[in-house]
Amino acid sequence: MKRILLLTVWLVWLGFNAGIAQTYTVVTNVKTPNNSTVQDVRSLTSSDLSYSSQQLAALAADLAANYGAELIEPPSYKYNCHAYAWHVSEGGSKVWIGYTTGNVTAEDIYWTDGSYVEVPESYATKVSYHQDGNHSAIRLNSTWYQSKWGQGGVVKHYPNNVDPIYQPSKTKKFYVRKTAFSISGSNSICSSGTVTISPTPTSYSWNCSSNLTLSSTSGNSATFSKNSTLGGAGWVSIVSNGIEVVRKAVNVGTPAVTITGPSSTPNGQYATFHAVTPTGANPTGYQWILNPQLNNNVYSTDTHAMDVAFYTAGNYQVVCRATNSCGQGEYTTMNVNVYNTSSYSLAYPNPASASLTVSFNPELVAQTRVSLQTGAATAAARRTFALDVKLYDRFGTLQRQALSAGEEVTLDVAGLPDGIYVLHVHDGIAATPEVHKIIVSH
């Protein structure tokens, strides 16, 4: 009966269009979901097939009687089975994929570039018939496939009820979009946690960040353990055929905090600092410390942000740690320089024992640069702008010296005798240097 059907089908599909010669032009803009270019694609430039409603009804009746199938779209020279399954059904234009005779791999790019991943049939939306059959279809459900039969129509059919030329009895492969996959389960791994992949690829392996170790697998689930010394942001992923299919961010252990905020701020103003934690850390509390606090005012020390009103210039440490379901994390620190807006530089620690750090008011440094560029300074002075830092002992003898273009400098005072010293900072413009009293004490 099917041989009779084939004859009838081709009489209906092609008999009424005898003598039509098809011409095509090369198309290079057909892309996979991962933006790979699909090769050997053509677009019809000549007239397409045309049928009356009676002819289409006869074709539909033959398909129903002999294949138990349903005609969905009329025959067309514009596109073939591969184009329909992988491109047209996803909203793409009607083209012919794998136009060259004998090209049975043009559509392979849809899975070799990772756009689609091989899965068991029950999860699939796309079907690739055996390469010998050179046919593609979409899977509607557990009963029905839908595909275009060559230059014929789009047909809704049972998986193996297709033209024998497609060799439906041979092994098929099944695919689903990469975006269909997800990993569920633990968002925070304290000591160990279990995650699950869905749907399940035909072949895959688990991977993870360096602060986790894969402990065991069971079915489509995996258990990961925290490495003894590493925490913070982490991830687990699924790899299929060398391509990462999906990744899930997890927090590992107690929350690791990163502090954001100004590292240098004017005295007499507010500064805000934020605690940033990895995805999935889910902090339940924070602890902030300003060291030393002195007469500065600190606000909101139990939230993700801390505000500080600075009233004393100097060098400070902003300290924070967070708590989540895994426990209390380690302290994280950030150094902050608070400067007087009328002061060019700040020297600390004072007293100093091993080294003396000199930092500079960035606003005044910027103003000096502008003055040099727009004022009466010589071209040589503009080219060689530097802050001259000198440390003298109480007898006026130069003990240490450094030049800075505005960056922080450090003077080694470990070998100097205990006592009182004088620090000069000169910008090359002012008539006199800025002077600081420095104590060296070992």
Tab-separated table of C-alpha atoms in Angstrom:
chain	number	residue	atom	x	y	z
A	1	MET	CA	0.000	0.000	0.000
A	2	LYS	CA	2.794	2.437	0.829
A	3	ARG	CA	4.429	1.932	-2.565
A	4	ILE	CA	1.083	2.778	-4.134
A	5	LEU	CA	0.869	5.794	-1.829
A	6	LEU	CA	4.305	6.998	-2.853
A	7	LEU	CA	3.283	6.948	-6.484
A	8	THR	CA	0.048	8.742	-5.660
A	9	VAL	CA	1.825	11.280	-3.452
A	10	TRP	CA	4.362	12.199	-6.088
A	11	LEU	CA	1.658	12.435	-8.734
A	12	VAL	CA	-0.195	14.883	-6.529
A	13	TRP	CA	2.866	16.803	-5.300
A	14	LEU	CA	4.799	16.998	-8.544
A	15	GLY	CA	2.618	15.836	-11.419
A	16	PHE	CA	0.691	19.060	-11.615
A	17	ASN	CA	3.928	21.067	-11.615
A	18	ALA	CA	5.811	19.263	-14.364
A	19	GLY	CA	8.220	21.360	-16.311
A	20	ILE	CA	8.969	23.789	-13.435
A	21	ALA	CA	12.726	24.256	-13.040
A	22	GLN	CA	13.806	25.452	-9.587
A	23	THR	CA	16.580	27.977	-9.080
A	24	TYR	CA	18.173	28.910	-5.761
A	25	THR	CA	20.615	31.481	-4.402
A	26	VAL	CA	23.184	30.954	-1.634
A	27	VAL	CA	22.155	32.173	1.834
A	28	THR	CA	24.760	32.940	4.536
A	29	ASN	CA	22.685	34.521	7.295
A	30	VAL	CA	21.062	31.425	8.804
A	31	LYS	CA	22.385	31.033	12.340
A	32	THR	CA	22.045	28.511	15.138
A	33	PRO	CA	20.832	29.726	18.547
A	34	ASN	CA	24.534	29.956	19.513
A	35	ASN	CA	25.093	32.207	16.471
A	36	SER	CA	27.055	29.692	14.369
A	37	THR	CA	26.570	30.023	10.618
A	38	VAL	CA	24.734	27.102	9.003
A	39	GLN	CA	26.495	26.024	5.805
A	40	ASP	CA	25.076	24.918	2.422
A	41	VAL	CA	21.847	26.920	2.657
A	42	ARG	CA	19.817	28.049	-0.362
A	43	SER	CA	16.804	30.299	-0.913
A	44	LEU	CA	14.306	29.679	-3.713
A	45	THR	CA	14.342	32.349	-6.431
A	46	SER	CA	11.952	30.668	-8.909
A	47	SER	CA	8.237	29.969	-8.613
A	48	ASP	CA	7.033	27.710	-5.827
A	49	LEU	CA	4.567	24.847	-6.046
A	50	SER	CA	0.883	25.728	-6.267
A	51	TYR	CA	-2.137	23.465	-5.676
A	52	SER	CA	-5.890	23.727	-5.676
A	53	SER	CA	-7.872	22.886	-2.578
A	54	GLN	CA	-9.071	19.682	-4.284
A	55	GLN	CA	-5.525	18.531	-4.957
A	56	LEU	CA	-4.464	19.211	-1.373
A	57	ALA	CA	-7.532	17.358	-0.114
A	58	ALA	CA	-6.583	14.315	-2.220
A	59	LEU	CA	-3.058	14.375	-0.830
A	60	ALA	CA	-4.334	14.689	2.739
A	61	ALA	CA	-6.697	11.755	2.213
A	62	ASP	CA	-3.854	9.540	0.916
A	63	LEU	CA	-1.636	10.463	3.892
A	64	ALA	CA	-4.426	9.691	6.365
A	65	ALA	CA	-5.404	6.398	4.734
A	66	ASN	CA	-1.931	4.956	4.223
A	67	TYR	CA	0.268	6.546	6.907
A	68	GLY	CA	-2.223	7.580	9.571
A	69	ALA	CA	-0.737	11.034	9.051
A	70	GLU	CA	-2.081	14.573	8.749
A	71	LEU	CA	-1.078	17.175	6.174
A	72	ILE	CA	-0.172	20.380	8.044
A	73	GLU	CA	1.415	22.569	5.340
A	74	PRO	CA	1.240	22.189	1.532
A	75	PRO	CA	4.212	21.027	-0.563
A	76	SER	CA	6.907	23.604	-1.247
A	77	TYR	CA	10.244	23.882	-3.025
A	78	LYS	CA	11.295	26.596	-0.563
A	79	TYR	CA	12.402	24.455	2.372
A	80	ASN	CA	13.236	20.907	3.381
A	81	CYS	CA	13.019	18.737	6.500
A	82	HIS	CA	16.225	20.066	8.118
A	83	ALA	CA	15.231	23.671	7.619
A	84	TYR	CA	11.734	23.000	8.952
A	85	ALA	CA	12.853	21.152	12.087
A	86	TRP	CA	15.789	23.334	13.119
A	87	HIS	CA	15.066	26.745	11.620
A	88	VAL	CA	11.553	27.371	10.270
A	89	SER	CA	9.746	25.859	13.273
A	90	GLU	CA	11.727	28.273	15.480
A	91	GLY	CA	10.514	31.295	13.522
A	92	GLY	CA	13.166	31.316	10.779
A	93	SER	CA	12.686	31.956	7.075
A	94	LYS	CA	11.898	29.162	4.619
A	95	VAL	CA	15.226	27.991	3.159
A	96	TRP	CA	16.826	24.717	2.102
A	97	ILE	CA	19.527	23.378	4.474
A	98	GLY	CA	21.950	20.841	3.002
A	99	TYR	CA	21.215	21.731	-0.613
A	100	THR	CA	24.230	20.020	-2.159
A	101	THR	CA	23.590	16.416	-3.213
A	102	GLY	CA	25.126	14.040	-0.700
A	103	ASN	CA	25.427	16.630	2.080
A	104	VAL	CA	23.943	14.816	5.051
A	105	THR	CA	25.661	16.816	7.830
A	106	ALA	CA	24.719	20.461	7.240
A	107	GLU	CA	22.253	20.406	10.139
A	108	ASP	CA	24.806	18.859	12.544
A	109	ILE	CA	25.996	22.348	13.534
A	110	TYR	CA	22.844	22.757	15.603
A	111	TRP	CA	24.177	20.269	18.152
A	112	THR	CA	27.932	20.331	17.572
A	113	ASP	CA	28.068	24.008	18.583
A	114	GLY	CA	26.100	23.283	21.772
A	115	SER	CA	22.847	24.988	20.768
A	116	TYR	CA	21.081	21.664	21.288
A	117	VAL	CA	22.032	18.807	23.594
A	118	GLU	CA	21.317	15.118	23.070
A	119	VAL	CA	18.758	13.682	25.497
A	120	PRO	CA	16.523	10.610	25.816
A	121	GLU	CA	13.456	10.758	23.570
A	122	SER	CA	11.084	11.617	26.402
A	123	TYR	CA	12.799	15.015	26.855
A	124	ALA	CA	13.349	15.816	23.168
A	125	THR	CA	11.869	18.524	20.956
A	126	LYS	CA	14.008	17.721	17.874
A	127	VAL	CA	14.728	14.407	16.136
A	128	SER	CA	17.560	13.487	13.799
A	129	TYR	CA	16.864	10.280	11.870
A	130	HIS	CA	19.831	8.051	11.116
A	131	GLN	CA	22.350	9.712	8.820
A	132	ASP	CA	21.538	7.117	6.159
A	133	GLY	CA	17.978	8.439	6.156
A	134	ASN	CA	19.038	12.114	6.227
A	135	HIS	CA	15.832	13.390	7.808
A	136	SER	CA	14.895	15.756	10.656
A	137	ALA	CA	11.642	16.204	12.569
A	138	ILE	CA	10.202	17.977	15.568
A	139	ARG	CA	8.774	15.914	18.402
A	140	LEU	CA	5.323	17.153	19.435
A	141	ASN	CA	4.690	14.629	22.207
A	142	SER	CA	5.113	10.928	23.000
A	143	THR	CA	2.894	9.989	20.047
A	144	TRP	CA	3.446	12.485	17.259
A	145	TYR	CA	6.334	13.853	15.225
A	146	GLN	CA	6.051	16.558	12.595
A	147	SER	CA	8.357	16.927	9.599
A	148	LYS	CA	8.576	18.119	6.035
A	149	TRP	CA	8.914	15.374	3.458
A	150	GLY	CA	11.442	16.641	0.930
A	151	GLN	CA	9.697	18.962	-1.539
A	152	GLY	CA	6.412	17.674	-0.218
A	153	GLY	CA	4.335	19.043	2.606
A	154	VAL	CA	4.724	19.296	6.372
A	155	VAL	CA	3.216	16.145	7.831
A	156	LYS	CA	2.160	15.205	11.359
A	157	HIS	CA	2.952	11.514	11.697
A	158	TYR	CA	3.893	8.627	13.939
A	159	PRO	CA	7.679	8.348	14.545
A	160	ASN	CA	8.232	5.504	12.065
A	161	ASN	CA	5.385	6.242	9.638
A	162	VAL	CA	7.438	8.176	7.109
A	163	ASP	CA	8.692	7.634	3.587
A	164	PRO	CA	10.898	4.496	3.671
A	165	ILE	CA	13.713	6.509	2.102
A	166	TYR	CA	14.232	8.037	5.556
A	167	GLN	CA	14.980	4.582	7.015
A	168	PRO	CA	12.961	5.156	10.200
A	169	SER	CA	13.833	1.785	11.725
A	170	LYS	CA	17.463	2.836	12.207
A	171	THR	CA	18.700	4.558	15.381
A	172	LYS	CA	17.479	8.108	15.870
A	173	LYS	CA	19.005	10.819	18.022
A	174	PHE	CA	17.015	13.257	20.127
A	175	TYR	CA	17.800	16.828	21.129
A	176	VAL	CA	16.534	19.737	23.198
A	177	ARG	CA	17.635	23.373	23.398
A	178	LYS	CA	20.517	24.088	25.737
A	179	THR	CA	18.367	26.704	27.472
A	180	ALA	CA	15.917	23.987	28.569
A	181	PHE	CA	18.356	22.679	31.188
A	182	SER	CA	18.444	23.786	34.801
A	183	ILE	CA	20.211	22.713	37.972
A	184	SER	CA	18.128	22.709	41.139
A	185	GLY	CA	19.058	22.004	44.718
A	186	SER	CA	21.422	23.568	47.248
A	187	ASN	CA	22.084	27.284	46.849
A	188	SER	CA	24.489	27.318	49.772
A	189	ILE	CA	26.872	24.456	50.543
A	190	CYS	CA	28.089	24.545	54.134
A	191	SER	CA	29.862	21.203	54.306
A	192	SER	CA	28.052	19.319	51.524
A	193	GLY	CA	25.035	19.776	49.276
A	194	THR	CA	23.111	17.946	46.558
A	195	VAL	CA	21.992	19.310	43.179
A	196	THR	CA	19.946	17.815	40.341
A	197	ILE	CA	20.042	18.329	36.569
A	198	SER	CA	16.823	18.429	34.528
A	199	PRO	CA	16.276	17.280	31.859
A	200	THR	CA	19.030	14.677	31.792
A	201	PRO	CA	21.417	14.720	28.802
A	202	THR	CA	22.203	11.409	27.107
A	203	SER	CA	25.854	11.720	28.160
A	204	TYR	CA	27.258	14.290	30.564
A	205	SER	CA	29.626	14.927	33.441
A	206	TRP	CA	29.541	17.197	36.485
A	207	ASN	CA	32.055	19.982	37.026
A	208	CYS	CA	32.568	22.467	39.867
A	209	SER	CA	34.611	25.402	41.135
A	210	SER	CA	37.931	24.842	42.902
A	211	ASN	CA	36.411	25.335	46.352
A	212	LEU	CA	34.166	22.284	45.871
A	213	THR	CA	34.763	18.576	45.358
A	214	LEU	CA	32.392	16.125	43.662
A	215	SER	CA	31.677	13.509	46.351
A	216	SER	CA	29.147	11.209	44.689
A	217	THR	CA	26.477	10.900	41.998
A	218	SER	CA	23.137	9.133	41.953
A	219	GLY	CA	20.944	9.175	38.860
A	220	ASN	CA	20.713	12.766	37.697
A	221	SER	CA	21.859	14.157	41.080
A	222	ALA	CA	25.297	14.904	42.476
A	223	THR	CA	26.638	15.701	45.938
A	224	PHE	CA	29.454	18.220	46.358
A	225	SER	CA	31.590	18.868	49.435
A	226	LYS	CA	33.271	22.086	50.535
A	227	ASN	CA	37.059	22.074	50.425
A	228	SER	CA	38.513	22.498	53.902
A	229	THR	CA	40.168	25.900	53.402
A	230	LEU	CA	38.180	27.541	50.596
A	231	GLY	CA	34.836	29.291	50.691
A	232	GLY	CA	32.991	32.144	49.042
A	233	ALA	CA	31.480	32.159	45.563
A	234	GLY	CA	31.323	28.787	43.801
A	235	TRP	CA	29.507	26.966	41.021
A	236	VAL	CA	28.495	23.545	39.731
A	237	SER	CA	27.868	22.735	36.066
A	238	ILE	CA	26.960	20.078	33.526
A	239	VAL	CA	29.254	19.357	30.555
A	240	SER	CA	28.062	17.363	27.532
A	241	ASN	CA	30.313	16.528	24.573
A	242	GLY	CA	32.910	18.982	25.833
A	243	ILE	CA	30.462	21.903	26.037
A	244	GLU	CA	29.159	23.419	29.263
A	245	VAL	CA	25.379	23.105	29.120
A	246	VAL	CA	24.303	24.898	32.284
A	247	ARG	CA	25.963	26.383	35.381
A	248	LYS	CA	24.520	27.108	38.812
A	249	ALA	CA	26.099	29.657	41.151
A	250	VAL	CA	26.301	28.583	44.782
A	251	ASN	CA	27.696	30.015	47.980
A	252	VAL	CA	30.304	27.836	49.624
A	253	GLY	CA	30.532	27.944	53.413
A	254	THR	CA	30.178	31.068	55.506
A	255	PRO	CA	29.785	34.268	53.496
A	256	ALA	CA	32.919	35.931	52.146
A	257	VAL	CA	32.503	39.708	52.204
A	258	THR	CA	33.927	42.247	49.783
A	259	ILE	CA	33.751	45.836	51.041
A	260	THR	CA	33.060	48.603	48.542
A	261	GLY	CA	33.322	52.307	49.262
A	262	PRO	CA	35.783	55.211	49.114
A	263	SER	CA	39.393	54.437	49.982
A	264	SER	CA	40.031	58.157	50.417
A	265	THR	CA	37.461	60.658	51.660
A	266	PRO	CA	37.429	64.254	52.980
A	267	ASN	CA	37.167	64.945	56.678
A	268	GLY	CA	33.849	66.391	57.856
A	269	GLN	CA	31.718	64.399	55.407
A	270	TYR	CA	29.713	61.185	55.262
A	271	ALA	CA	31.056	58.050	53.588
A	272	THR	CA	29.054	54.875	52.868
A	273	PHE	CA	30.504	51.375	52.739
A	274	HIS	CA	28.708	48.278	51.400
A	275	ALA	CA	29.221	44.577	52.075
A	276	VAL	CA	28.957	42.471	48.907
A	277	THR	CA	28.527	38.697	49.213
A	278	PRO	CA	28.455	35.925	46.564
A	279	THR	CA	25.226	34.795	44.899
A	280	GLY	CA	23.396	32.379	47.170
A	281	ALA	CA	25.215	33.463	50.347
A	282	ASN	CA	21.910	34.760	51.791
A	283	PRO	CA	23.398	36.712	54.721
A	284	THR	CA	21.208	37.020	57.787
A	285	GLY	CA	23.336	39.579	59.624
A	286	TYR	CA	26.414	41.798	59.465
A	287	GLN	CA	28.972	43.144	61.907
A	288	TRP	CA	30.831	46.388	61.096
A	289	ILE	CA	33.769	47.961	62.914
A	290	LEU	CA	35.573	51.266	62.331
A	291	ASN	CA	39.094	51.015	63.705
A	292	PRO	CA	39.843	53.302	65.464
A	293	GLN	CA	36.449	54.881	65.921
A	294	LEU	CA	37.704	57.981	67.778
A	295	ASN	CA	35.064	60.738	67.685
A	296	ASN	CA	33.601	59.677	64.339
A	297	ASN	CA	29.939	58.650	64.194
A	298	VAL	CA	29.027	55.181	62.851
A	299	TYR	CA	25.505	54.210	61.704
A	300	SER	CA	23.692	51.006	60.571
A	301	THR	CA	26.244	48.443	61.693
A	302	ASP	CA	23.833	45.486	61.431
A	303	THR	CA	22.864	45.820	57.753
A	304	HIS	CA	24.698	45.400	54.431
A	305	ALA	CA	25.752	49.085	54.547
A	306	MET	CA	27.539	51.282	57.093
A	307	ASP	CA	27.539	55.096	57.098
A	308	VAL	CA	30.335	56.983	58.805
A	309	ALA	CA	30.482	60.695	59.602
A	310	PHE	CA	34.208	61.456	59.800
A	311	TYR	CA	35.311	64.275	62.097
A	312	THR	CA	38.984	63.358	62.517
A	313	ALA	CA	41.544	63.051	59.719
A	314	GLY	CA	43.713	59.956	59.742
A	315	ASN	CA	44.065	56.422	58.546
A	316	TYR	CA	41.304	53.940	59.375
A	317	GLN	CA	40.280	50.346	58.787
A	318	VAL	CA	36.693	49.513	57.874
A	319	VAL	CA	36.031	45.944	59.038
A	320	CYS	CA	33.046	43.712	58.240
A	321	ARG	CA	31.880	40.115	58.462
A	322	ALA	CA	28.556	38.466	57.643
A	323	THR	CA	26.539	35.549	58.965
A	324	ASN	CA	24.404	33.005	57.081
A	325	SER	CA	22.983	29.546	57.705
A	326	CYS	CA	26.513	28.097	57.571
A	327	GLY	CA	27.740	30.356	60.385
A	328	GLN	CA	29.755	33.530	60.840
A	329	GLY	CA	32.314	34.432	58.200
A	330	GLU	CA	35.803	35.858	58.511
A	331	TYR	CA	36.521	39.561	58.908
A	332	THR	CA	37.346	41.549	55.769
A	333	THR	CA	39.154	44.876	56.041
A	334	MET	CA	39.470	47.973	53.864
A	335	ASN	CA	41.922	50.825	54.462
A	336	VAL	CA	40.484	54.328	54.319
A	337	ASN	CA	42.394	57.610	54.275
A	338	VAL	CA	40.476	60.564	55.731
A	339	TYR	CA	42.125	63.875	54.873
A	340	ASN	CA	41.559	67.490	55.784
A	341	THR	CA	40.600	69.409	52.676
A	342	SER	CA	43.029	72.190	53.622
A	343	SER	CA	45.884	69.732	54.140
A	344	TYR	CA	47.951	68.499	51.216
A	345	SER	CA	49.214	65.323	52.848
A	346	LEU	CA	48.676	62.865	55.651
A	347	ALA	CA	51.493	60.925	57.331
A	348	TYR	CA	50.830	57.739	59.300
A	349	PRO	CA	51.324	55.938	61.563
A	350	ASN	CA	52.491	58.635	63.912
A	351	PRO	CA	54.430	57.641	65.999
A	352	ALA	CA	56.135	55.407	63.411
A	353	SER	CA	58.482	52.520	64.117
A	354	ALA	CA	59.265	50.688	60.860
A	355	SER	CA	57.847	52.819	58.055
A	356	LEU	CA	56.056	56.105	57.531
A	357	THR	CA	53.409	56.321	54.823
A	358	VAL	CA	52.580	59.661	53.233
A	359	SER	CA	49.317	59.958	51.275
A	360	PHE	CA	48.016	62.989	49.438
A	361	ASN	CA	44.744	64.861	49.134
A	362	PRO	CA	43.599	63.920	45.613
A	363	GLU	CA	41.536	67.104	45.224
A	364	LEU	CA	44.503	69.356	45.989
A	365	VAL	CA	46.797	67.271	43.757
A	366	ALA	CA	44.320	67.738	40.903
A	367	GLN	CA	44.135	71.467	41.589
A	368	THR	CA	47.926	71.704	41.514
A	369	ARG	CA	48.049	69.966	38.145
A	370	VAL	CA	45.485	72.418	36.764
A	371	SER	CA	47.458	75.341	38.144
A	372	LEU	CA	50.622	74.084	36.507
A	373	GLN	CA	48.879	73.734	33.157
A	374	THR	CA	47.095	77.079	33.211
A	375	GLY	CA	49.385	79.231	35.364
A	376	ALA	CA	52.757	80.818	34.871
A	377	ALA	CA	54.787	77.662	35.533
A	378	THR	CA	57.474	76.891	33.012
A	379	ALA	CA	57.099	74.085	30.495
A	380	ALA	CA	59.836	72.198	32.300
A	381	ALA	CA	57.939	72.463	35.577
A	382	ARG	CA	54.793	71.130	33.936
A	383	ARG	CA	56.678	68.161	32.518
A	384	THR	CA	58.387	67.300	35.806
A	385	PHE	CA	55.560	67.858	38.307
A	386	ALA	CA	56.300	65.970	41.498
A	387	LEU	CA	55.577	66.275	45.175
A	388	ASP	CA	58.872	66.505	47.030
A	389	VAL	CA	58.730	64.627	50.360
A	390	LYS	CA	61.618	65.163	52.808
A	391	LEU	CA	62.125	63.991	56.377
A	392	TYR	CA	64.542	66.009	58.557
A	393	ASP	CA	65.840	65.275	62.040
A	394	ARG	CA	65.747	67.915	64.792
A	395	PHE	CA	69.122	69.263	63.677
A	396	GLY	CA	67.830	69.980	60.160
A	397	THR	CA	69.706	67.095	58.566
A	398	LEU	CA	67.890	65.410	55.668
A	399	GLN	CA	67.302	61.754	56.578
A	400	ARG	CA	64.829	60.489	53.985
A	401	GLN	CA	63.465	61.772	50.673
A	402	ALA	CA	60.961	60.632	48.018
A	403	LEU	CA	59.158	62.039	44.990
A	404	SER	CA	55.507	61.402	44.186
A	405	ALA	CA	53.231	62.259	41.285
A	406	GLY	CA	50.305	62.026	43.686
A	407	GLU	CA	50.559	58.369	44.636
A	408	GLU	CA	51.202	57.214	48.190
A	409	VAL	CA	54.873	56.935	49.239
A	410	THR	CA	56.523	55.044	52.102
A	411	LEU	CA	59.662	56.099	53.961
A	412	ASP	CA	61.762	53.539	55.825
A	413	VAL	CA	62.337	54.793	59.376
A	414	ALA	CA	63.376	51.502	60.972
A	415	GLY	CA	67.021	52.593	61.131
A	416	LEU	CA	66.413	56.076	62.507
A	417	PRO	CA	66.947	56.874	66.182
A	418	ASP	CA	63.926	57.548	68.362
A	419	GLY	CA	62.979	61.183	68.454
A	420	ILE	CA	61.153	64.063	66.828
A	421	TYR	CA	61.432	64.625	63.073
A	422	VAL	CA	59.990	67.156	60.637
A	423	LEU	CA	58.300	66.108	57.393
A	424	HIS	CA	58.242	68.607	54.505
A	425	VAL	CA	55.891	68.183	51.552
A	426	HIS	CA	56.350	70.701	48.723
A	427	ASP	CA	54.310	70.904	45.525
A	428	GLY	CA	56.696	73.190	43.635
A	429	ILE	CA	54.247	76.087	43.634
A	430	ALA	CA	53.739	77.226	47.230
A	431	ALA	CA	56.380	79.478	48.736
A	432	THR	CA	56.811	77.131	51.695
A	433	PRO	CA	56.312	73.408	52.177
A	434	GLU	CA	53.578	71.773	54.213
A	435	VAL	CA	55.118	70.670	57.523
A	436	HIS	CA	54.266	67.723	59.813
A	437	LYS	CA	55.709	66.791	63.153
A	438	ILE	CA	56.689	63.104	63.134
A	439	ILE	CA	57.682	60.929	66.088
A	440	VAL	CA	59.857	57.852	65.551
A	441	SER	CA	59.597	55.348	68.373
A	442	HIS	CA	60.807	51.733	68.268
